[in-house]
PDB file of C-alpha atoms in Angstrom:
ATOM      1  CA  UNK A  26       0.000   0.000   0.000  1.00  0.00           C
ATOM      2  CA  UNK A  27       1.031   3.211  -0.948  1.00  0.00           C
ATOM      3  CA  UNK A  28       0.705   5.340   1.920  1.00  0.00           C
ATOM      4  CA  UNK A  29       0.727   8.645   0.687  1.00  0.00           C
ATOM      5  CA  UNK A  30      -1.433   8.266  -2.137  1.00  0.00           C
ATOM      6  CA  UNK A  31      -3.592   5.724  -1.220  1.00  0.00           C
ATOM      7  CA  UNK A  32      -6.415   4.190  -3.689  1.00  0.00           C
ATOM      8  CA  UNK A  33     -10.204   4.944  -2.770  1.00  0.00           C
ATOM      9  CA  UNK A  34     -10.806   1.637  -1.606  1.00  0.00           C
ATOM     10  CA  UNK A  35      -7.384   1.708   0.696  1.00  0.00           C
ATOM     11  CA  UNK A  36      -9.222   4.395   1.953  1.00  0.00           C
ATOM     12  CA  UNK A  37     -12.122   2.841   3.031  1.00  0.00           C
ATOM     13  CA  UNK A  38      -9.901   0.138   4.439  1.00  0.00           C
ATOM     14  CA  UNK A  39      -8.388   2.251   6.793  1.00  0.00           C
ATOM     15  CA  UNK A  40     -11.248   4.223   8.117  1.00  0.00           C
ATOM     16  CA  UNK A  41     -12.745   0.452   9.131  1.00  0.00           C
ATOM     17  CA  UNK A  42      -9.966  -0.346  10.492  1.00  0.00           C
ATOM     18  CA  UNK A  43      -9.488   3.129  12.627  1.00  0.00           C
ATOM     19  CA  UNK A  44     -13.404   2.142  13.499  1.00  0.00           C
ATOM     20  CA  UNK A  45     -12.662  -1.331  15.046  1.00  0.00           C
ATOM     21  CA  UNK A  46      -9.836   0.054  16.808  1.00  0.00           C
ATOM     22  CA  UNK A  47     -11.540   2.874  18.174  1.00  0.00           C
ATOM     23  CA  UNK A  48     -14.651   0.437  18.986  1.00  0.00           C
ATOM     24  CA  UNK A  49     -12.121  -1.529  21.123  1.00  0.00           C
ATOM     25  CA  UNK A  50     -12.466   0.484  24.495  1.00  0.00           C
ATOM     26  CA  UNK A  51     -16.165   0.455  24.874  1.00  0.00           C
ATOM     27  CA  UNK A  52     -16.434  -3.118  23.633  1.00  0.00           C
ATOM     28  CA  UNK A  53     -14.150  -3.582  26.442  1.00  0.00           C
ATOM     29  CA  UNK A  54     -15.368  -1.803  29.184  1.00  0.00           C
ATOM     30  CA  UNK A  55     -19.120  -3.731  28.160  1.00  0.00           C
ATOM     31  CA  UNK A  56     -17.387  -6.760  28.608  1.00  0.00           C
ATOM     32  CA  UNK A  57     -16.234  -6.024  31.656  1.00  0.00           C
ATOM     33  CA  UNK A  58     -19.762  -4.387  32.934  1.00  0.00           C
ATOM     34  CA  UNK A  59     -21.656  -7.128  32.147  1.00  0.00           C
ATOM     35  CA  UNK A  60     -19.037  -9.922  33.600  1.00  0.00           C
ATOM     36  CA  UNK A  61     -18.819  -7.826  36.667  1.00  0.00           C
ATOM     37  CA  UNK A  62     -15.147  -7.046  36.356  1.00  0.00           C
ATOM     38  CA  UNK A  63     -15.135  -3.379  36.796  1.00  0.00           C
ATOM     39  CA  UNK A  64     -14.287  -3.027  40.088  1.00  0.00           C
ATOM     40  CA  UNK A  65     -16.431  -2.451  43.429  1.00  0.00           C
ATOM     41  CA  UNK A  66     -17.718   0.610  42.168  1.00  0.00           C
ATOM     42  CA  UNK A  67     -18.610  -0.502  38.515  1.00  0.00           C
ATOM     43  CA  UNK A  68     -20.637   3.187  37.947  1.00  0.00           C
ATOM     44  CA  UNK A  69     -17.711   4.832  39.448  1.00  0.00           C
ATOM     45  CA  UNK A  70     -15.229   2.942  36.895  1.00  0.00           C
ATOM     46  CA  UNK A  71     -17.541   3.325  33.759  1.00  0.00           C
ATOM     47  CA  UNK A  72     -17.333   7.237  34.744  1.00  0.00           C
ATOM     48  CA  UNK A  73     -13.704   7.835  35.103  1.00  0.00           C
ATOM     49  CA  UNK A  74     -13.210   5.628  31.757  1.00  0.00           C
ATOM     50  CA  UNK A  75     -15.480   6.955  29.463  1.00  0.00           C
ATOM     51  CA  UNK A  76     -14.273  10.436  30.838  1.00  0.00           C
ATOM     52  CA  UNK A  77     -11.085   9.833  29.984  1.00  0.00           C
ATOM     53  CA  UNK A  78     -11.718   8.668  26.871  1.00  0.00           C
ATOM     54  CA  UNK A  79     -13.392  11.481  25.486  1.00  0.00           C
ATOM     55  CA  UNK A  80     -10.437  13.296  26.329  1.00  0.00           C
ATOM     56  CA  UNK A  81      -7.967  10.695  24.430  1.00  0.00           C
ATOM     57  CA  UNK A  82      -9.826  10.941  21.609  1.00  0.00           C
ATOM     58  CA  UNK A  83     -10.096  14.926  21.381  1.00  0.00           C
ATOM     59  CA  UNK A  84      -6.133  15.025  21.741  1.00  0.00           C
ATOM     60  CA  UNK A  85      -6.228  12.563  18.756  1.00  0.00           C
ATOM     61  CA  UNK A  86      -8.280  14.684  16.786  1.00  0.00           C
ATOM     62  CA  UNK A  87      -6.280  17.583  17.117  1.00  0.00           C
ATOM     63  CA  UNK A  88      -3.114  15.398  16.419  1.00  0.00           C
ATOM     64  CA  UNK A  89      -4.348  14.833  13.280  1.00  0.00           C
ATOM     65  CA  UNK A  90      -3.115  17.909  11.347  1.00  0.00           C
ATOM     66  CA  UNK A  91       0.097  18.239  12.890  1.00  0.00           C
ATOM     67  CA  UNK A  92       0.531  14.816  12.238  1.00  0.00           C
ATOM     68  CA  UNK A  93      -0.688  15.471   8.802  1.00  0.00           C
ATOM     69  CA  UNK A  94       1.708  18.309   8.240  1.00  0.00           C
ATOM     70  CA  UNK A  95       4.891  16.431   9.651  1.00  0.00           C
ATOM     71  CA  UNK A  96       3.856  13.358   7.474  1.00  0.00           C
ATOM     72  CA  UNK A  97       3.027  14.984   4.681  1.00  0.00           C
ATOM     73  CA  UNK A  98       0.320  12.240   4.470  1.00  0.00           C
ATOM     74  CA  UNK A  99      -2.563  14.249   2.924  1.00  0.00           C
ATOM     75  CA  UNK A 100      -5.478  11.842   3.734  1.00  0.00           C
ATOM     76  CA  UNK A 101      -5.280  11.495   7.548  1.00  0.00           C
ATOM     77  CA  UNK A 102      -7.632  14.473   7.627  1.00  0.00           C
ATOM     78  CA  UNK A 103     -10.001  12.332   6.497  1.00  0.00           C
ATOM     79  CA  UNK A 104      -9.884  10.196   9.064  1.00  0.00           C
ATOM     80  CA  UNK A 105     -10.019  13.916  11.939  1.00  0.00           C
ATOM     81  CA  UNK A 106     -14.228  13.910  11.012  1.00  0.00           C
ATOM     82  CA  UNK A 107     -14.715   9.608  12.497  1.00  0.00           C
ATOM     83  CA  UNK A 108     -12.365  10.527  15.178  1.00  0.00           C
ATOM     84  CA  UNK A 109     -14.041  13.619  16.245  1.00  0.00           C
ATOM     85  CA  UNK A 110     -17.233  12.085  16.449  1.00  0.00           C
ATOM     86  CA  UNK A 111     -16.031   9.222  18.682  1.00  0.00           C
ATOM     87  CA  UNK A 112     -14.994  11.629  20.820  1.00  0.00           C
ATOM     88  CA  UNK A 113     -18.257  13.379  20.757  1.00  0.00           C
ATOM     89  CA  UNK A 114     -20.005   9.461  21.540  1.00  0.00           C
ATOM     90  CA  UNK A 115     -17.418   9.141  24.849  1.00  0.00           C
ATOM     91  CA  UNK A 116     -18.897  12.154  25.993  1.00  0.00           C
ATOM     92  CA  UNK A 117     -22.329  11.075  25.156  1.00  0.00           C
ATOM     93  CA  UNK A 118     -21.748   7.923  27.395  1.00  0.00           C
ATOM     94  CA  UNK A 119     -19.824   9.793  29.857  1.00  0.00           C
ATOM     95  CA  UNK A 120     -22.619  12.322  30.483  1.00  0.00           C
ATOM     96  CA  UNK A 121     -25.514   8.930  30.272  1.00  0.00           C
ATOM     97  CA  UNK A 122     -23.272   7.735  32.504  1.00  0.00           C
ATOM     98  CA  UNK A 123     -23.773  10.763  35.532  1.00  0.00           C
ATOM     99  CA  UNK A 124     -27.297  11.190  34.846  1.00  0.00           C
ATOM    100  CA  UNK A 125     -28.713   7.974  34.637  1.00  0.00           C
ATOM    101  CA  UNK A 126     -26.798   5.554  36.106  1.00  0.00           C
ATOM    102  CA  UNK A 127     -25.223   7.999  39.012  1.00  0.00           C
ATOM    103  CA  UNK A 128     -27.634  10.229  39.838  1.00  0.00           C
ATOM    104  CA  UNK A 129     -30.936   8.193  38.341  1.00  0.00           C
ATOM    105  CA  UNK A 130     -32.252  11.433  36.598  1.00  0.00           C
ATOM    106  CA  UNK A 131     -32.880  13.195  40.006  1.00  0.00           C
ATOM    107  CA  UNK A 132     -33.268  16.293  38.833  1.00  0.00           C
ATOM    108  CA  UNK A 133     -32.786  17.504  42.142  1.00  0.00           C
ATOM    109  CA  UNK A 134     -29.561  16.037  42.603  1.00  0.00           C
ATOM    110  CA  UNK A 135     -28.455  16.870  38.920  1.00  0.00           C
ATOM    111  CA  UNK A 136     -29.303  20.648  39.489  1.00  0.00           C
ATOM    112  CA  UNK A 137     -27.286  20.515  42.731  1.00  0.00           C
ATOM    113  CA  UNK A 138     -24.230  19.001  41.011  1.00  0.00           C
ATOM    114  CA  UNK A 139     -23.842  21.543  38.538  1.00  0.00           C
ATOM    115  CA  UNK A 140     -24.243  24.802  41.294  1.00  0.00           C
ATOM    116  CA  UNK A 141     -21.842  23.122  44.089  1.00  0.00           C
ATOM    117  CA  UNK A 142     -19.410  21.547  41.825  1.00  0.00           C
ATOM    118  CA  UNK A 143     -17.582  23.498  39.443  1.00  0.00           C
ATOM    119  CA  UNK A 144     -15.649  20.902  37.602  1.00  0.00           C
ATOM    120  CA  UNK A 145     -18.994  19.556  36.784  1.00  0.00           C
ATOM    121  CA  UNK A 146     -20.090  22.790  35.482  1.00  0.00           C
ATOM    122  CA  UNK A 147     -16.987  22.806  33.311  1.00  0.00           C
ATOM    123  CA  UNK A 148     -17.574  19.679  32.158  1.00  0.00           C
ATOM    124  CA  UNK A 149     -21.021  20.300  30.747  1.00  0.00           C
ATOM    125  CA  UNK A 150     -20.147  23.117  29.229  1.00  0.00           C
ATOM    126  CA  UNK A 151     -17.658  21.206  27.371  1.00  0.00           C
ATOM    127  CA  UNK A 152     -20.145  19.204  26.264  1.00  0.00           C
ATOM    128  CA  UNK A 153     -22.679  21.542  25.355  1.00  0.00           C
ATOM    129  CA  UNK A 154     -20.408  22.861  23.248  1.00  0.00           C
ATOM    130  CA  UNK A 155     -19.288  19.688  21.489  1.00  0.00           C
ATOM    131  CA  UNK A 156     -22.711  19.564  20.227  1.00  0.00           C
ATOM    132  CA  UNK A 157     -22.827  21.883  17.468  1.00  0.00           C
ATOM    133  CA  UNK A 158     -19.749  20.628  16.056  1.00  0.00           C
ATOM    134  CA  UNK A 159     -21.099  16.982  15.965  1.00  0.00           C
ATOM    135  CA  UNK A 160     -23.953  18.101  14.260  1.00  0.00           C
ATOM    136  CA  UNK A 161     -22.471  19.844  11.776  1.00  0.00           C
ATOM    137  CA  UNK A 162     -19.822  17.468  11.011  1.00  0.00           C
ATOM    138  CA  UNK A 163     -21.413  16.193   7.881  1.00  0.00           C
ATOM    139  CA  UNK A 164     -20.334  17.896   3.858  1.00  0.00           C
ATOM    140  CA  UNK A 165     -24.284  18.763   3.903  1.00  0.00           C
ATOM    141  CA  UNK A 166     -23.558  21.575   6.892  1.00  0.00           C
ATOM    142  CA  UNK A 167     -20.420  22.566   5.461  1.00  0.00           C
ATOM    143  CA  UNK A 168     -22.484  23.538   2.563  1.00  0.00           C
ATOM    144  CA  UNK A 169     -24.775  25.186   4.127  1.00  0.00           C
ATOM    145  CA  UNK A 170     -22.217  27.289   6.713  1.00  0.00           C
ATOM    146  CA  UNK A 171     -19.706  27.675   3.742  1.00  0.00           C
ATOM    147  CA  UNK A 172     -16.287  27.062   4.808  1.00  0.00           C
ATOM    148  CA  UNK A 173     -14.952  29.925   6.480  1.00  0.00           C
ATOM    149  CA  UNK A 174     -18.086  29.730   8.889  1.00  0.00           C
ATOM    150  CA  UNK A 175     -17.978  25.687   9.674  1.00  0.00           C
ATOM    151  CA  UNK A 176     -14.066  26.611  10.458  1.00  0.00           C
ATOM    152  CA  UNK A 177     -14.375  29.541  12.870  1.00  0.00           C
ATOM    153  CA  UNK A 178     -17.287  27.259  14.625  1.00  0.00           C
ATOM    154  CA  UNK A 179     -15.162  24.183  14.784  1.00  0.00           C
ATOM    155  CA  UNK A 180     -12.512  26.268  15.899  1.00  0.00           C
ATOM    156  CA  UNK A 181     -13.912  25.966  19.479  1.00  0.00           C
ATOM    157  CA  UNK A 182     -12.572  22.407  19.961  1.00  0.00           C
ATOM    158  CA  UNK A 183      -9.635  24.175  21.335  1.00  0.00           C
ATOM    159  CA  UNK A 184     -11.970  25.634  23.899  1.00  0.00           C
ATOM    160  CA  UNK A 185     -13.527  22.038  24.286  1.00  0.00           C
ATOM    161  CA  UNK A 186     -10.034  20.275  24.893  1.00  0.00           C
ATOM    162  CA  UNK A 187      -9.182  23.588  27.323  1.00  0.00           C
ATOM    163  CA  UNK A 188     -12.116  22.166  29.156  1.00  0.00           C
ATOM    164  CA  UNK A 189     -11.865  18.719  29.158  1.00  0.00           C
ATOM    165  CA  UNK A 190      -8.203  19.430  31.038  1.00  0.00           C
ATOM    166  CA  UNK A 191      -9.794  21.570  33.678  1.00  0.00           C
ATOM    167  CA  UNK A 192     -12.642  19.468  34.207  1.00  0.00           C
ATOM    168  CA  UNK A 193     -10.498  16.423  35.002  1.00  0.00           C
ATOM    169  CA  UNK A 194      -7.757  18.309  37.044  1.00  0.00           C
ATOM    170  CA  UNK A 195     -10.529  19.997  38.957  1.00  0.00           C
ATOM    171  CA  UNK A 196     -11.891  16.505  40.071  1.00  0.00           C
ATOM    172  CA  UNK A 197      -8.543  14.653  40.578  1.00  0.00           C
ATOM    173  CA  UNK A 198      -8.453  14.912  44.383  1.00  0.00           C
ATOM    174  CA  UNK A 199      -4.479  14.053  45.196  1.00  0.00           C
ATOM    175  CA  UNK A 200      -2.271  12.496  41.815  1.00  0.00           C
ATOM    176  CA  UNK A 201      -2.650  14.823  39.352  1.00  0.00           C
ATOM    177  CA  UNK A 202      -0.177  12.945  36.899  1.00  0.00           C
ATOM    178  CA  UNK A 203      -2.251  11.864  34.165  1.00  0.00           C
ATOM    179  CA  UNK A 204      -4.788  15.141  33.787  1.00  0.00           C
ATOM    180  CA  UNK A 205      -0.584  16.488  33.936  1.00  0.00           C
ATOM    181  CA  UNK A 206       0.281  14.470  31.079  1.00  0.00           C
ATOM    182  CA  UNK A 207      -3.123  15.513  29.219  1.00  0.00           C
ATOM    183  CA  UNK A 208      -2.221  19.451  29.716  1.00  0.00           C
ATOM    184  CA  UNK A 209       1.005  18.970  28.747  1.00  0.00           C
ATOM    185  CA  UNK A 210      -0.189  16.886  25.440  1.00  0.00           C
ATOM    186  CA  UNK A 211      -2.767  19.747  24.917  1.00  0.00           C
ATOM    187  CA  UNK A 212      -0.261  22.425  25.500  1.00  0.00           C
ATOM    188  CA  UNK A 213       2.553  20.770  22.823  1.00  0.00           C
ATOM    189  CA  UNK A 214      -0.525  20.276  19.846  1.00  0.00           C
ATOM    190  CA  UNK A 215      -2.037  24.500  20.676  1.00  0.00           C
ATOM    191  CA  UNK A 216       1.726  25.503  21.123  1.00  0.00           C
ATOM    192  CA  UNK A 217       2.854  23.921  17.396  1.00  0.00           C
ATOM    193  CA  UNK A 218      -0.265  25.585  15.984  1.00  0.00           C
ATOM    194  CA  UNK A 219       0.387  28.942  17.579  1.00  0.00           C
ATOM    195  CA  UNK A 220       4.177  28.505  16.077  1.00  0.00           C
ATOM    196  CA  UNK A 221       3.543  27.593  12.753  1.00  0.00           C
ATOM    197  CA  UNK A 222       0.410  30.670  12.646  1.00  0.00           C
ATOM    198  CA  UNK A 223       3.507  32.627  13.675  1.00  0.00           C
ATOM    199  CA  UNK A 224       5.128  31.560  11.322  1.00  0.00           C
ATOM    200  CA  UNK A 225       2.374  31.799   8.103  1.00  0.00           C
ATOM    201  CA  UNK A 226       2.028  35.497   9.563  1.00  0.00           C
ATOM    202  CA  UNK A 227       5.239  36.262   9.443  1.00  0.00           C
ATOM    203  CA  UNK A 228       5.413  34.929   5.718  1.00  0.00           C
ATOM    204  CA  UNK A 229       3.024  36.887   4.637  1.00  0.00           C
ATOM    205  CA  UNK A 230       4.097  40.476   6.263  1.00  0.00           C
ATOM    206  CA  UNK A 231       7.308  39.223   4.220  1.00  0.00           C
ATOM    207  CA  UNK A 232       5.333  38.712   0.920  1.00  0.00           C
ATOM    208  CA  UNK A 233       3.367  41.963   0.808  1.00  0.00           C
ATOM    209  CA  UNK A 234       6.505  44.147   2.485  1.00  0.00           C
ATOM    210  CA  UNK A 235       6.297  46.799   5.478  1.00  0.00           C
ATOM    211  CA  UNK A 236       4.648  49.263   3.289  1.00  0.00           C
ATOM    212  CA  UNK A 237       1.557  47.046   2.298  1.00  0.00           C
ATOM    213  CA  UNK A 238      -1.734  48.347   4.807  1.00  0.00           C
ATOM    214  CA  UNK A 239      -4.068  45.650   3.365  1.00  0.00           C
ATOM    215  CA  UNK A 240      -1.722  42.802   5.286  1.00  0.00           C
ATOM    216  CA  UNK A 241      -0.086  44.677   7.933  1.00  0.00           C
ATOM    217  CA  UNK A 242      -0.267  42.993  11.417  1.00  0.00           C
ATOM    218  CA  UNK A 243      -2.778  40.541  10.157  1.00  0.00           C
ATOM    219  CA  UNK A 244      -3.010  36.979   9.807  1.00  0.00           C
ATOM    220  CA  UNK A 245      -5.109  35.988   6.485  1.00  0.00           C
ATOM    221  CA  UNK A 246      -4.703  32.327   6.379  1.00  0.00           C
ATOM    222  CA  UNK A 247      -6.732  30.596   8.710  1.00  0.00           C
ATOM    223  CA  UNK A 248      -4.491  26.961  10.132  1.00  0.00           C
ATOM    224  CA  UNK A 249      -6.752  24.471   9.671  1.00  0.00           C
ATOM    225  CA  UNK A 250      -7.706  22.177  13.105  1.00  0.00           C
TER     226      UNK A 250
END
């Protein structure tokens, strides 16, 4: 297989095999929630897991393009839509998770959650705002938005991944080492975009010279997630 130019069907390989591999966790953590091998608190474990894996998988996501641009393998963004939307499906399970199976969709209890625990807040707001990018994640709504719009809106999965960070550190009572090693993940993938915008910006006040007004000070390319 050629892996930079790839054949349509290749393609289509890949993105099933991506799919199983991504399908492994949860097919996993059923396994062990219906063989009773989660631990003593099995809601507790389902939680943390599918928690952190909506996390993973938003790091992955924004790994694609660097990883696309180091590579120079073209067609891994076409992989950054599947991935995206598994991470939107962890946090789907990781919110069903809280609100059914924790707190049995006591309202009560759910409203008191949110006001006396902030990380919670944090986290739903990450999630609330994950919507609007899963739903648009389709060629119909980048039609409809027209490209610059769908990118400024999808932009806010840096916002989303900001969250995500906070909303684990903030619940992590004593080791903080692995929401550590997910802010420092999340800082190296917004750090190499903020260089190389740096560095497009810089190229262009270069191309159009000090005395051009149109271009002065401004970025025009927009770095693609």
């Amino acid at each position: 297989m050629n892996l930079r130019i790839p054949t349509a069907r290749q393609i289509a390989f890949i993105k099933m095999a991506v799919f199983l591999l991504c399908s492994i966790p949860a097919a996993h953590l059923a396994a062990g929630w219906f063989s009773g091998t989660l631990g003593a608190n099995p809601i507790q474990a389902l939680q943390h897991a599918t928690g952190e894996w909506t996390l993973r998988m938003l790091l992955i996501t924004l790994a694609v393009t660097p990883l696309r641009r180091l590579t120079g393998i073209h067609w891994l963004l076409r992989l950054r839509r599947m991935l995206g939307l598994f991470a939107f499906a962890w946090a789907c399970a990781h919110l069903a998770n809280w609100l059914w199976l924790d707190l049995w969709l006591d309202w009560t209890l759910i409203a008191h959650d949110i006001l006396e625990r902030p990380y919670v807040t944090v986290g739903l707001a990450a999630f609330v705002l994950m919507v609007p990018l899963a739903a648009t994640s389709n060629a119909f709504a980048i039609g409809r938005l027209g490209g610059r719009r769908w990118q400024a809106l999808h932009r806010s999965v840096y916002a989303i991944a900001v969250l995500g960070v906070v909303h684990f550190w903030w619940l992590v009572k004593a080791d903080v080492l692995e929401p550590l090693l997910y802010a420092l993940a999340l800082a190296a993938l917004l750090g190499v975009r903020g260089w190389w915008r740096e560095l497009e910006r810089r190229r262009q006040l270069a191309a159009g010279g000090p005395g051009c007004p149109q271009i002065k000070n401004k970025v025009i390319r927009i770095v693609p997630r």
